[in-house]
GROMACS .gro file of C-alpha atoms in nm:
model
  386
    1UNK     CA    1   0.000   0.000   0.000
    2UNK     CA    2   0.133   0.341  -0.099
    3UNK     CA    3   0.215   0.597   0.168
    4UNK     CA    4  -0.015   0.902   0.190
    5UNK     CA    5   0.090   1.232   0.035
    6UNK     CA    6   0.246   1.459   0.297
    7UNK     CA    7   0.259   1.838   0.315
    8UNK     CA    8   0.618   1.812   0.432
    9UNK     CA    9   0.712   1.660   0.097
   10UNK     CA   10   0.593   1.930  -0.141
   11UNK     CA   11   0.769   2.179  -0.366
   12UNK     CA   12   0.653   2.499  -0.535
   13UNK     CA   13   0.835   2.697  -0.805
   14UNK     CA   14   0.775   2.904  -1.117
   15UNK     CA   15   0.937   3.017  -1.439
   16UNK     CA   16   0.861   3.299  -1.685
   17UNK     CA   17   0.705   3.198  -2.016
   18UNK     CA   18   0.825   3.311  -2.358
   19UNK     CA   19   0.472   3.279  -2.499
   20UNK     CA   20   0.171   3.324  -2.267
   21UNK     CA   21   0.007   2.988  -2.201
   22UNK     CA   22   0.303   2.785  -2.329
   23UNK     CA   23   0.489   2.594  -2.058
   24UNK     CA   24   0.817   2.754  -1.953
   25UNK     CA   25   1.131   2.558  -2.032
   26UNK     CA   26   1.231   2.567  -1.664
   27UNK     CA   27   1.042   2.647  -1.345
   28UNK     CA   28   1.294   2.648  -1.061
   29UNK     CA   29   1.248   2.993  -0.904
   30UNK     CA   30   1.082   3.017  -0.564
   31UNK     CA   31   0.838   3.294  -0.472
   32UNK     CA   32   0.978   3.329  -0.121
   33UNK     CA   33   0.891   3.145   0.198
   34UNK     CA   34   0.562   2.963   0.140
   35UNK     CA   35   0.413   2.774   0.434
   36UNK     CA   36   0.110   2.639   0.247
   37UNK     CA   37  -0.045   2.698  -0.093
   38UNK     CA   38  -0.371   2.672  -0.283
   39UNK     CA   39  -0.293   2.584  -0.643
   40UNK     CA   40  -0.515   2.694  -0.936
   41UNK     CA   41  -0.664   2.348  -0.985
   42UNK     CA   42  -0.937   2.324  -1.243
   43UNK     CA   43  -1.297   2.401  -1.150
   44UNK     CA   44  -1.553   2.305  -1.415
   45UNK     CA   45  -1.856   2.524  -1.468
   46UNK     CA   46  -2.119   2.261  -1.551
   47UNK     CA   47  -2.408   2.416  -1.745
   48UNK     CA   48  -2.744   2.266  -1.650
   49UNK     CA   49  -3.030   2.253  -1.898
   50UNK     CA   50  -3.391   2.187  -1.804
   51UNK     CA   51  -3.653   2.078  -2.052
   52UNK     CA   52  -4.032   2.081  -2.048
   53UNK     CA   53  -4.151   1.734  -1.962
   54UNK     CA   54  -3.830   1.617  -1.796
   55UNK     CA   55  -3.950   1.692  -1.444
   56UNK     CA   56  -3.787   1.891  -1.168
   57UNK     CA   57  -3.434   1.760  -1.230
   58UNK     CA   58  -3.219   1.894  -1.509
   59UNK     CA   59  -3.228   1.716  -1.843
   60UNK     CA   60  -2.861   1.755  -1.934
   61UNK     CA   61  -2.534   1.878  -1.784
   62UNK     CA   62  -2.286   2.014  -2.037
   63UNK     CA   63  -1.923   2.092  -1.965
   64UNK     CA   64  -1.865   2.468  -1.966
   65UNK     CA   65  -1.561   2.683  -1.906
   66UNK     CA   66  -1.276   2.576  -1.678
   67UNK     CA   67  -1.180   2.820  -1.403
   68UNK     CA   68  -0.824   2.819  -1.269
   69UNK     CA   69  -0.765   3.059  -0.981
   70UNK     CA   70  -0.599   3.058  -0.639
   71UNK     CA   71  -0.421   3.273  -0.385
   72UNK     CA   72  -0.067   3.223  -0.263
   73UNK     CA   73   0.063   3.357   0.072
   74UNK     CA   74   0.435   3.440   0.058
   75UNK     CA   75   0.679   3.570   0.318
   76UNK     CA   76   0.895   3.812   0.121
   77UNK     CA   77   1.267   3.744   0.083
   78UNK     CA   78   1.322   3.958  -0.230
   79UNK     CA   79   1.134   4.180  -0.469
   80UNK     CA   80   1.155   3.931  -0.758
   81UNK     CA   81   0.800   3.785  -0.742
   82UNK     CA   82   0.648   4.133  -0.705
   83UNK     CA   83   0.759   4.223  -1.058
   84UNK     CA   84   0.491   3.988  -1.195
   85UNK     CA   85   0.222   4.190  -1.017
   86UNK     CA   86   0.353   4.530  -1.132
   87UNK     CA   87   0.456   4.447  -1.490
   88UNK     CA   88   0.747   4.689  -1.538
   89UNK     CA   89   1.101   4.689  -1.397
   90UNK     CA   90   1.389   4.929  -1.446
   91UNK     CA   91   1.723   4.863  -1.279
   92UNK     CA   92   2.035   5.065  -1.209
   93UNK     CA   93   2.358   4.901  -1.092
   94UNK     CA   94   2.671   5.033  -0.926
   95UNK     CA   95   2.924   5.159  -1.181
   96UNK     CA   96   3.257   4.978  -1.205
   97UNK     CA   97   3.558   5.208  -1.215
   98UNK     CA   98   3.774   5.118  -1.513
   99UNK     CA   99   3.515   4.872  -1.647
  100UNK     CA  100   3.338   4.869  -1.981
  101UNK     CA  101   3.176   5.199  -2.077
  102UNK     CA  102   3.029   5.284  -2.415
  103UNK     CA  103   2.709   5.376  -2.600
  104UNK     CA  104   2.462   5.182  -2.811
  105UNK     CA  105   2.551   5.161  -3.178
  106UNK     CA  106   2.200   5.079  -3.299
  107UNK     CA  107   1.857   5.077  -3.136
  108UNK     CA  108   1.726   4.778  -2.938
  109UNK     CA  109   1.377   4.639  -2.974
  110UNK     CA  110   1.196   4.444  -2.703
  111UNK     CA  111   1.336   4.090  -2.694
  112UNK     CA  112   1.673   4.166  -2.855
  113UNK     CA  113   1.970   3.973  -2.715
  114UNK     CA  114   2.252   4.132  -2.918
  115UNK     CA  115   2.378   4.467  -2.795
  116UNK     CA  116   2.599   4.652  -3.043
  117UNK     CA  117   2.818   4.911  -2.874
  118UNK     CA  118   3.059   5.167  -3.014
  119UNK     CA  119   3.345   5.000  -2.825
  120UNK     CA  120   3.360   4.673  -2.628
  121UNK     CA  121   3.685   4.773  -2.455
  122UNK     CA  122   3.672   4.683  -2.086
  123UNK     CA  123   3.387   4.433  -2.116
  124UNK     CA  124   3.433   4.061  -2.045
  125UNK     CA  125   3.210   3.756  -2.060
  126UNK     CA  126   3.008   3.722  -1.735
  127UNK     CA  127   3.019   4.098  -1.672
  128UNK     CA  128   2.689   4.276  -1.616
  129UNK     CA  129   2.600   4.565  -1.843
  130UNK     CA  130   2.351   4.841  -1.772
  131UNK     CA  131   2.172   4.951  -2.087
  132UNK     CA  132   2.030   5.304  -2.079
  133UNK     CA  133   1.982   5.518  -1.768
  134UNK     CA  134   1.727   5.613  -1.502
  135UNK     CA  135   1.366   5.537  -1.607
  136UNK     CA  136   1.468   5.307  -1.895
  137UNK     CA  137   1.767   5.128  -1.746
  138UNK     CA  138   1.806   4.750  -1.762
  139UNK     CA  139   2.084   4.518  -1.649
  140UNK     CA  140   2.184   4.197  -1.826
  141UNK     CA  141   2.470   3.946  -1.815
  142UNK     CA  142   2.715   3.929  -2.107
  143UNK     CA  143   2.752   3.572  -2.238
  144UNK     CA  144   2.962   3.633  -2.552
  145UNK     CA  145   3.160   3.910  -2.722
  146UNK     CA  146   3.236   3.931  -3.094
  147UNK     CA  147   3.417   4.256  -3.179
  148UNK     CA  148   3.166   4.518  -3.058
  149UNK     CA  149   2.861   4.291  -3.044
  150UNK     CA  150   2.768   4.176  -2.695
  151UNK     CA  151   2.534   3.879  -2.649
  152UNK     CA  152   2.324   3.905  -2.333
  153UNK     CA  153   2.159   3.622  -2.141
  154UNK     CA  154   1.800   3.756  -2.156
  155UNK     CA  155   1.622   3.975  -2.408
  156UNK     CA  156   1.560   4.336  -2.310
  157UNK     CA  157   1.210   4.415  -2.184
  158UNK     CA  158   1.223   4.779  -2.299
  159UNK     CA  159   1.312   4.948  -2.627
  160UNK     CA  160   1.634   5.156  -2.628
  161UNK     CA  161   1.749   5.427  -2.867
  162UNK     CA  162   2.086   5.429  -3.037
  163UNK     CA  163   2.340   5.641  -2.853
  164UNK     CA  164   2.223   5.572  -2.499
  165UNK     CA  165   2.486   5.498  -2.237
  166UNK     CA  166   2.598   5.142  -2.161
  167UNK     CA  167   2.824   5.069  -1.867
  168UNK     CA  168   2.955   4.777  -1.664
  169UNK     CA  169   2.787   4.748  -1.324
  170UNK     CA  170   2.799   4.537  -1.010
  171UNK     CA  171   2.584   4.498  -0.699
  172UNK     CA  172   2.401   4.656  -0.530
  173UNK     CA  173   2.125   4.702  -0.786
  174UNK     CA  174   1.831   4.938  -0.745
  175UNK     CA  175   1.509   4.809  -0.898
  176UNK     CA  176   1.204   5.023  -0.965
  177UNK     CA  177   0.880   4.827  -1.004
  178UNK     CA  178   0.594   5.024  -1.154
  179UNK     CA  179   0.275   5.002  -1.355
  180UNK     CA  180   0.321   4.813  -1.682
  181UNK     CA  181   0.085   4.811  -1.978
  182UNK     CA  182   0.099   4.431  -1.973
  183UNK     CA  183   0.186   4.157  -1.727
  184UNK     CA  184   0.432   3.873  -1.779
  185UNK     CA  185   0.292   3.521  -1.763
  186UNK     CA  186   0.462   3.231  -1.591
  187UNK     CA  187   0.434   2.857  -1.540
  188UNK     CA  188   0.364   2.738  -1.187
  189UNK     CA  189   0.498   2.398  -1.084
  190UNK     CA  190   0.352   2.216  -0.785
  191UNK     CA  191   0.528   1.891  -0.700
  192UNK     CA  192   0.411   1.632  -0.452
  193UNK     CA  193   0.721   1.428  -0.379
  194UNK     CA  194   0.659   1.060  -0.305
  195UNK     CA  195   0.770   0.714  -0.415
  196UNK     CA  196   0.604   0.816  -0.742
  197UNK     CA  197   0.598   1.194  -0.775
  198UNK     CA  198   0.277   1.379  -0.863
  199UNK     CA  199   0.381   1.694  -1.052
  200UNK     CA  200   0.141   1.958  -1.184
  201UNK     CA  201   0.216   2.247  -1.420
  202UNK     CA  202  -0.017   2.544  -1.459
  203UNK     CA  203   0.048   2.745  -1.775
  204UNK     CA  204  -0.029   3.108  -1.845
  205UNK     CA  205  -0.038   3.223  -1.484
  206UNK     CA  206  -0.091   3.591  -1.410
  207UNK     CA  207  -0.094   3.785  -1.085
  208UNK     CA  208  -0.433   3.951  -1.072
  209UNK     CA  209  -0.402   4.087  -0.720
  210UNK     CA  210  -0.131   4.156  -0.465
  211UNK     CA  211  -0.181   4.222  -0.095
  212UNK     CA  212   0.138   4.323   0.083
  213UNK     CA  213   0.154   4.398   0.451
  214UNK     CA  214   0.306   4.342   0.793
  215UNK     CA  215   0.188   4.314   1.151
  216UNK     CA  216   0.377   4.383   1.473
  217UNK     CA  217   0.614   4.101   1.564
  218UNK     CA  218   0.574   3.945   1.219
  219UNK     CA  219   0.739   3.935   0.875
  220UNK     CA  220   0.657   4.131   0.561
  221UNK     CA  221   0.414   3.916   0.365
  222UNK     CA  222   0.220   3.920   0.042
  223UNK     CA  223  -0.080   3.727  -0.082
  224UNK     CA  224  -0.073   3.684  -0.459
  225UNK     CA  225  -0.398   3.624  -0.644
  226UNK     CA  226  -0.323   3.392  -0.937
  227UNK     CA  227  -0.519   3.307  -1.250
  228UNK     CA  228  -0.403   3.046  -1.503
  229UNK     CA  229  -0.487   2.968  -1.864
  230UNK     CA  230  -0.457   2.589  -1.861
  231UNK     CA  231  -0.296   2.284  -1.702
  232UNK     CA  232  -0.055   2.028  -1.841
  233UNK     CA  233  -0.110   1.656  -1.800
  234UNK     CA  234   0.031   1.551  -1.462
  235UNK     CA  235   0.380   1.403  -1.459
  236UNK     CA  236   0.635   1.248  -1.227
  237UNK     CA  237   0.948   1.456  -1.303
  238UNK     CA  238   0.998   1.737  -1.050
  239UNK     CA  239   1.238   2.026  -1.101
  240UNK     CA  240   1.544   2.057  -0.881
  241UNK     CA  241   1.480   2.362  -0.666
  242UNK     CA  242   1.733   2.519  -0.431
  243UNK     CA  243   1.567   2.700  -0.138
  244UNK     CA  244   1.690   3.052  -0.067
  245UNK     CA  245   1.865   3.112   0.264
  246UNK     CA  246   1.785   3.485   0.261
  247UNK     CA  247   1.615   3.601   0.579
  248UNK     CA  248   1.277   3.769   0.528
  249UNK     CA  249   1.204   4.135   0.591
  250UNK     CA  250   1.079   4.168   0.949
  251UNK     CA  251   0.862   4.416   1.141
  252UNK     CA  252   1.167   4.561   1.315
  253UNK     CA  253   1.312   4.651   0.971
  254UNK     CA  254   1.013   4.869   0.883
  255UNK     CA  255   0.911   5.235   0.884
  256UNK     CA  256   0.564   5.352   0.776
  257UNK     CA  257   0.543   5.710   0.649
  258UNK     CA  258   0.214   5.895   0.601
  259UNK     CA  259   0.098   6.257   0.615
  260UNK     CA  260   0.454   6.382   0.593
  261UNK     CA  261   0.609   6.184   0.877
  262UNK     CA  262   0.681   5.841   1.023
  263UNK     CA  263   0.406   5.672   1.224
  264UNK     CA  264   0.572   5.562   1.545
  265UNK     CA  265   0.293   5.339   1.678
  266UNK     CA  266   0.186   5.138   1.373
  267UNK     CA  267   0.064   4.789   1.456
  268UNK     CA  268  -0.014   4.673   1.101
  269UNK     CA  269  -0.055   4.784   0.743
  270UNK     CA  270  -0.174   4.633   0.417
  271UNK     CA  271  -0.164   4.760   0.061
  272UNK     CA  272  -0.394   4.593  -0.190
  273UNK     CA  273  -0.334   4.625  -0.563
  274UNK     CA  274  -0.593   4.483  -0.803
  275UNK     CA  275  -0.500   4.462  -1.171
  276UNK     CA  276  -0.864   4.383  -1.260
  277UNK     CA  277  -0.763   4.113  -1.506
  278UNK     CA  278  -1.049   3.952  -1.695
  279UNK     CA  279  -1.048   3.612  -1.858
  280UNK     CA  280  -1.179   3.591  -2.213
  281UNK     CA  281  -1.347   3.285  -2.364
  282UNK     CA  282  -1.417   3.351  -2.730
  283UNK     CA  283  -1.644   3.156  -2.965
  284UNK     CA  284  -1.404   2.897  -3.105
  285UNK     CA  285  -1.354   2.521  -3.111
  286UNK     CA  286  -0.987   2.508  -3.012
  287UNK     CA  287  -0.939   2.488  -2.636
  288UNK     CA  288  -1.231   2.727  -2.587
  289UNK     CA  289  -1.321   2.602  -2.240
  290UNK     CA  290  -0.995   2.749  -2.114
  291UNK     CA  291  -0.920   3.123  -2.118
  292UNK     CA  292  -0.790   3.235  -2.456
  293UNK     CA  293  -0.624   3.535  -2.290
  294UNK     CA  294  -0.636   3.762  -1.989
  295UNK     CA  295  -0.693   4.135  -2.032
  296UNK     CA  296  -0.581   4.379  -1.766
  297UNK     CA  297  -0.811   4.663  -1.667
  298UNK     CA  298  -0.796   4.976  -1.456
  299UNK     CA  299  -0.578   4.933  -1.150
  300UNK     CA  300  -0.733   4.983  -0.806
  301UNK     CA  301  -0.516   5.049  -0.498
  302UNK     CA  302  -0.633   5.052  -0.136
  303UNK     CA  303  -0.428   5.093   0.180
  304UNK     CA  304  -0.518   5.012   0.539
  305UNK     CA  305  -0.311   5.109   0.842
  306UNK     CA  306  -0.380   5.036   1.207
  307UNK     CA  307  -0.202   5.268   1.446
  308UNK     CA  308  -0.233   5.387   1.805
  309UNK     CA  309  -0.366   5.744   1.828
  310UNK     CA  310  -0.185   6.008   2.032
  311UNK     CA  311  -0.342   6.319   1.874
  312UNK     CA  312  -0.659   6.423   1.694
  313UNK     CA  313  -0.479   6.471   1.361
  314UNK     CA  314  -0.645   6.184   1.170
  315UNK     CA  315  -0.994   6.285   1.282
  316UNK     CA  316  -0.923   6.639   1.162
  317UNK     CA  317  -0.815   6.503   0.821
  318UNK     CA  318  -1.156   6.339   0.784
  319UNK     CA  319  -1.332   6.663   0.878
  320UNK     CA  320  -1.118   6.870   0.640
  321UNK     CA  321  -0.927   6.641   0.396
  322UNK     CA  322  -0.690   6.899   0.250
  323UNK     CA  323  -0.421   6.794   0.000
  324UNK     CA  324  -0.341   6.434  -0.082
  325UNK     CA  325  -0.048   6.267   0.091
  326UNK     CA  326   0.205   5.998   0.002
  327UNK     CA  327   0.261   5.655   0.156
  328UNK     CA  328   0.581   5.458   0.213
  329UNK     CA  329   0.644   5.125   0.381
  330UNK     CA  330   1.021   5.079   0.382
  331UNK     CA  331   1.184   4.766   0.523
  332UNK     CA  332   1.564   4.770   0.544
  333UNK     CA  333   1.793   4.479   0.626
  334UNK     CA  334   2.084   4.716   0.558
  335UNK     CA  335   2.154   5.040   0.371
  336UNK     CA  336   2.198   4.841   0.048
  337UNK     CA  337   1.930   4.578   0.108
  338UNK     CA  338   1.577   4.716   0.135
  339UNK     CA  339   1.227   4.722  -0.011
  340UNK     CA  340   1.016   5.036  -0.018
  341UNK     CA  341   0.648   5.012  -0.114
  342UNK     CA  342   0.531   5.357  -0.223
  343UNK     CA  343   0.199   5.516  -0.319
  344UNK     CA  344   0.101   5.865  -0.432
  345UNK     CA  345  -0.216   6.075  -0.431
  346UNK     CA  346  -0.317   5.898  -0.112
  347UNK     CA  347  -0.646   6.011   0.040
  348UNK     CA  348  -0.797   5.915   0.374
  349UNK     CA  349  -1.135   5.746   0.339
  350UNK     CA  350  -1.220   5.645   0.695
  351UNK     CA  351  -1.065   5.629   1.041
  352UNK     CA  352  -1.310   5.553   1.322
  353UNK     CA  353  -1.182   5.646   1.667
  354UNK     CA  354  -1.356   5.386   1.883
  355UNK     CA  355  -1.348   5.374   2.262
  356UNK     CA  356  -1.222   5.033   2.381
  357UNK     CA  357  -1.300   4.882   2.719
  358UNK     CA  358  -0.937   4.932   2.817
  359UNK     CA  359  -0.593   4.979   2.671
  360UNK     CA  360  -0.468   5.202   2.392
  361UNK     CA  361  -0.700   5.343   2.128
  362UNK     CA  362  -0.618   5.193   1.789
  363UNK     CA  363  -0.750   5.356   1.474
  364UNK     CA  364  -0.813   5.159   1.153
  365UNK     CA  365  -0.720   5.404   0.880
  366UNK     CA  366  -0.843   5.334   0.526
  367UNK     CA  367  -0.702   5.507   0.218
  368UNK     CA  368  -0.731   5.509  -0.160
  369UNK     CA  369  -0.427   5.574  -0.380
  370UNK     CA  370  -0.375   5.667  -0.743
  371UNK     CA  371  -0.038   5.498  -0.801
  372UNK     CA  372   0.174   5.229  -0.643
  373UNK     CA  373   0.537   5.134  -0.702
  374UNK     CA  374   0.822   4.961  -0.525
  375UNK     CA  375   1.191   5.042  -0.497
  376UNK     CA  376   1.417   4.753  -0.405
  377UNK     CA  377   1.792   4.746  -0.355
  378UNK     CA  378   1.963   4.406  -0.347
  379UNK     CA  379   2.229   4.189  -0.511
  380UNK     CA  380   1.997   4.051  -0.784
  381UNK     CA  381   2.088   4.201  -1.126
  382UNK     CA  382   1.738   4.170  -1.273
  383UNK     CA  383   1.405   4.007  -1.190
  384UNK     CA  384   1.334   3.707  -1.412
  385UNK     CA  385   1.192   3.377  -1.285
  386UNK     CA  386   1.371   3.087  -1.453
   0.00000   0.00000   0.00000
């Protein structure tokens, strides 16, 4: 008799897809620390048809669309998985004195892996090159050099004009995650390890929602709302995944800033970002029961903060709102290792000041925000799940 499946013998990983809905070649990247997970297993929408004369029970049940959705709680070790909720990343590295430094000799289109520079002097294979600057900067690893043509390990995500600066960089890297016009899809692998493995692959996964928050005495966590396009037939071959030993961001690393200053008595916060993605099932015969595509809609951002009151300031803001404020939740493991969740045009919606039976008076502050972004500094040259 076979042994039962055990939660202690499971494995979860993901890898970015080249084509949405087509299984990634590898899926060995971990989201972070995941204690348990709901996977987007298929749910069938059975369509029931009644007919006159067939009585009170339905006459036929016909297979309808397949729904693949789940939520994944993650304790955050790095900003990498958050990129898939935002959609856009720019990255600036630390310049290397005496290293390669040149300019682009020809524009780059999205997906290009050959970078032609005016001069390849100073560059070597395995160096990291920063292409472009500030709001369009990207970092990639050089895998080959032929004269002044540099081959990079991953295609660029952004277009770059000829003449922009290119320079050799090293860690730390500063990533800016912001609103993208599209989201990258990925393959999710869930492996039940046993005498005979039970391995599932979910193709065309997108992050529809992201809740990120922290409570006192706890770690910075996110809950990722996933939607998938289809599943592969189950298999027995599990990827080899190496768990990260990076410690998570903790409550004692954090500072919450609102209304122009740090909140000293914050007990919890949560920022919710909803990409409003919608699955589309078109009239067609090929795989129509599964989503043909996902379309992203208008982004909605809400923030909640619970803090201990020591003045009437928040109540006054509700009486007379005044100008919008900004929000920041920055968690620093060191000066060169941090994550800063930021929002702008933040407006207070509610903040009831209740009288408790005893103890401090905590206020649950609720806000709306127009934009949300994240700035992360770490030793990862770019965010790409492999």
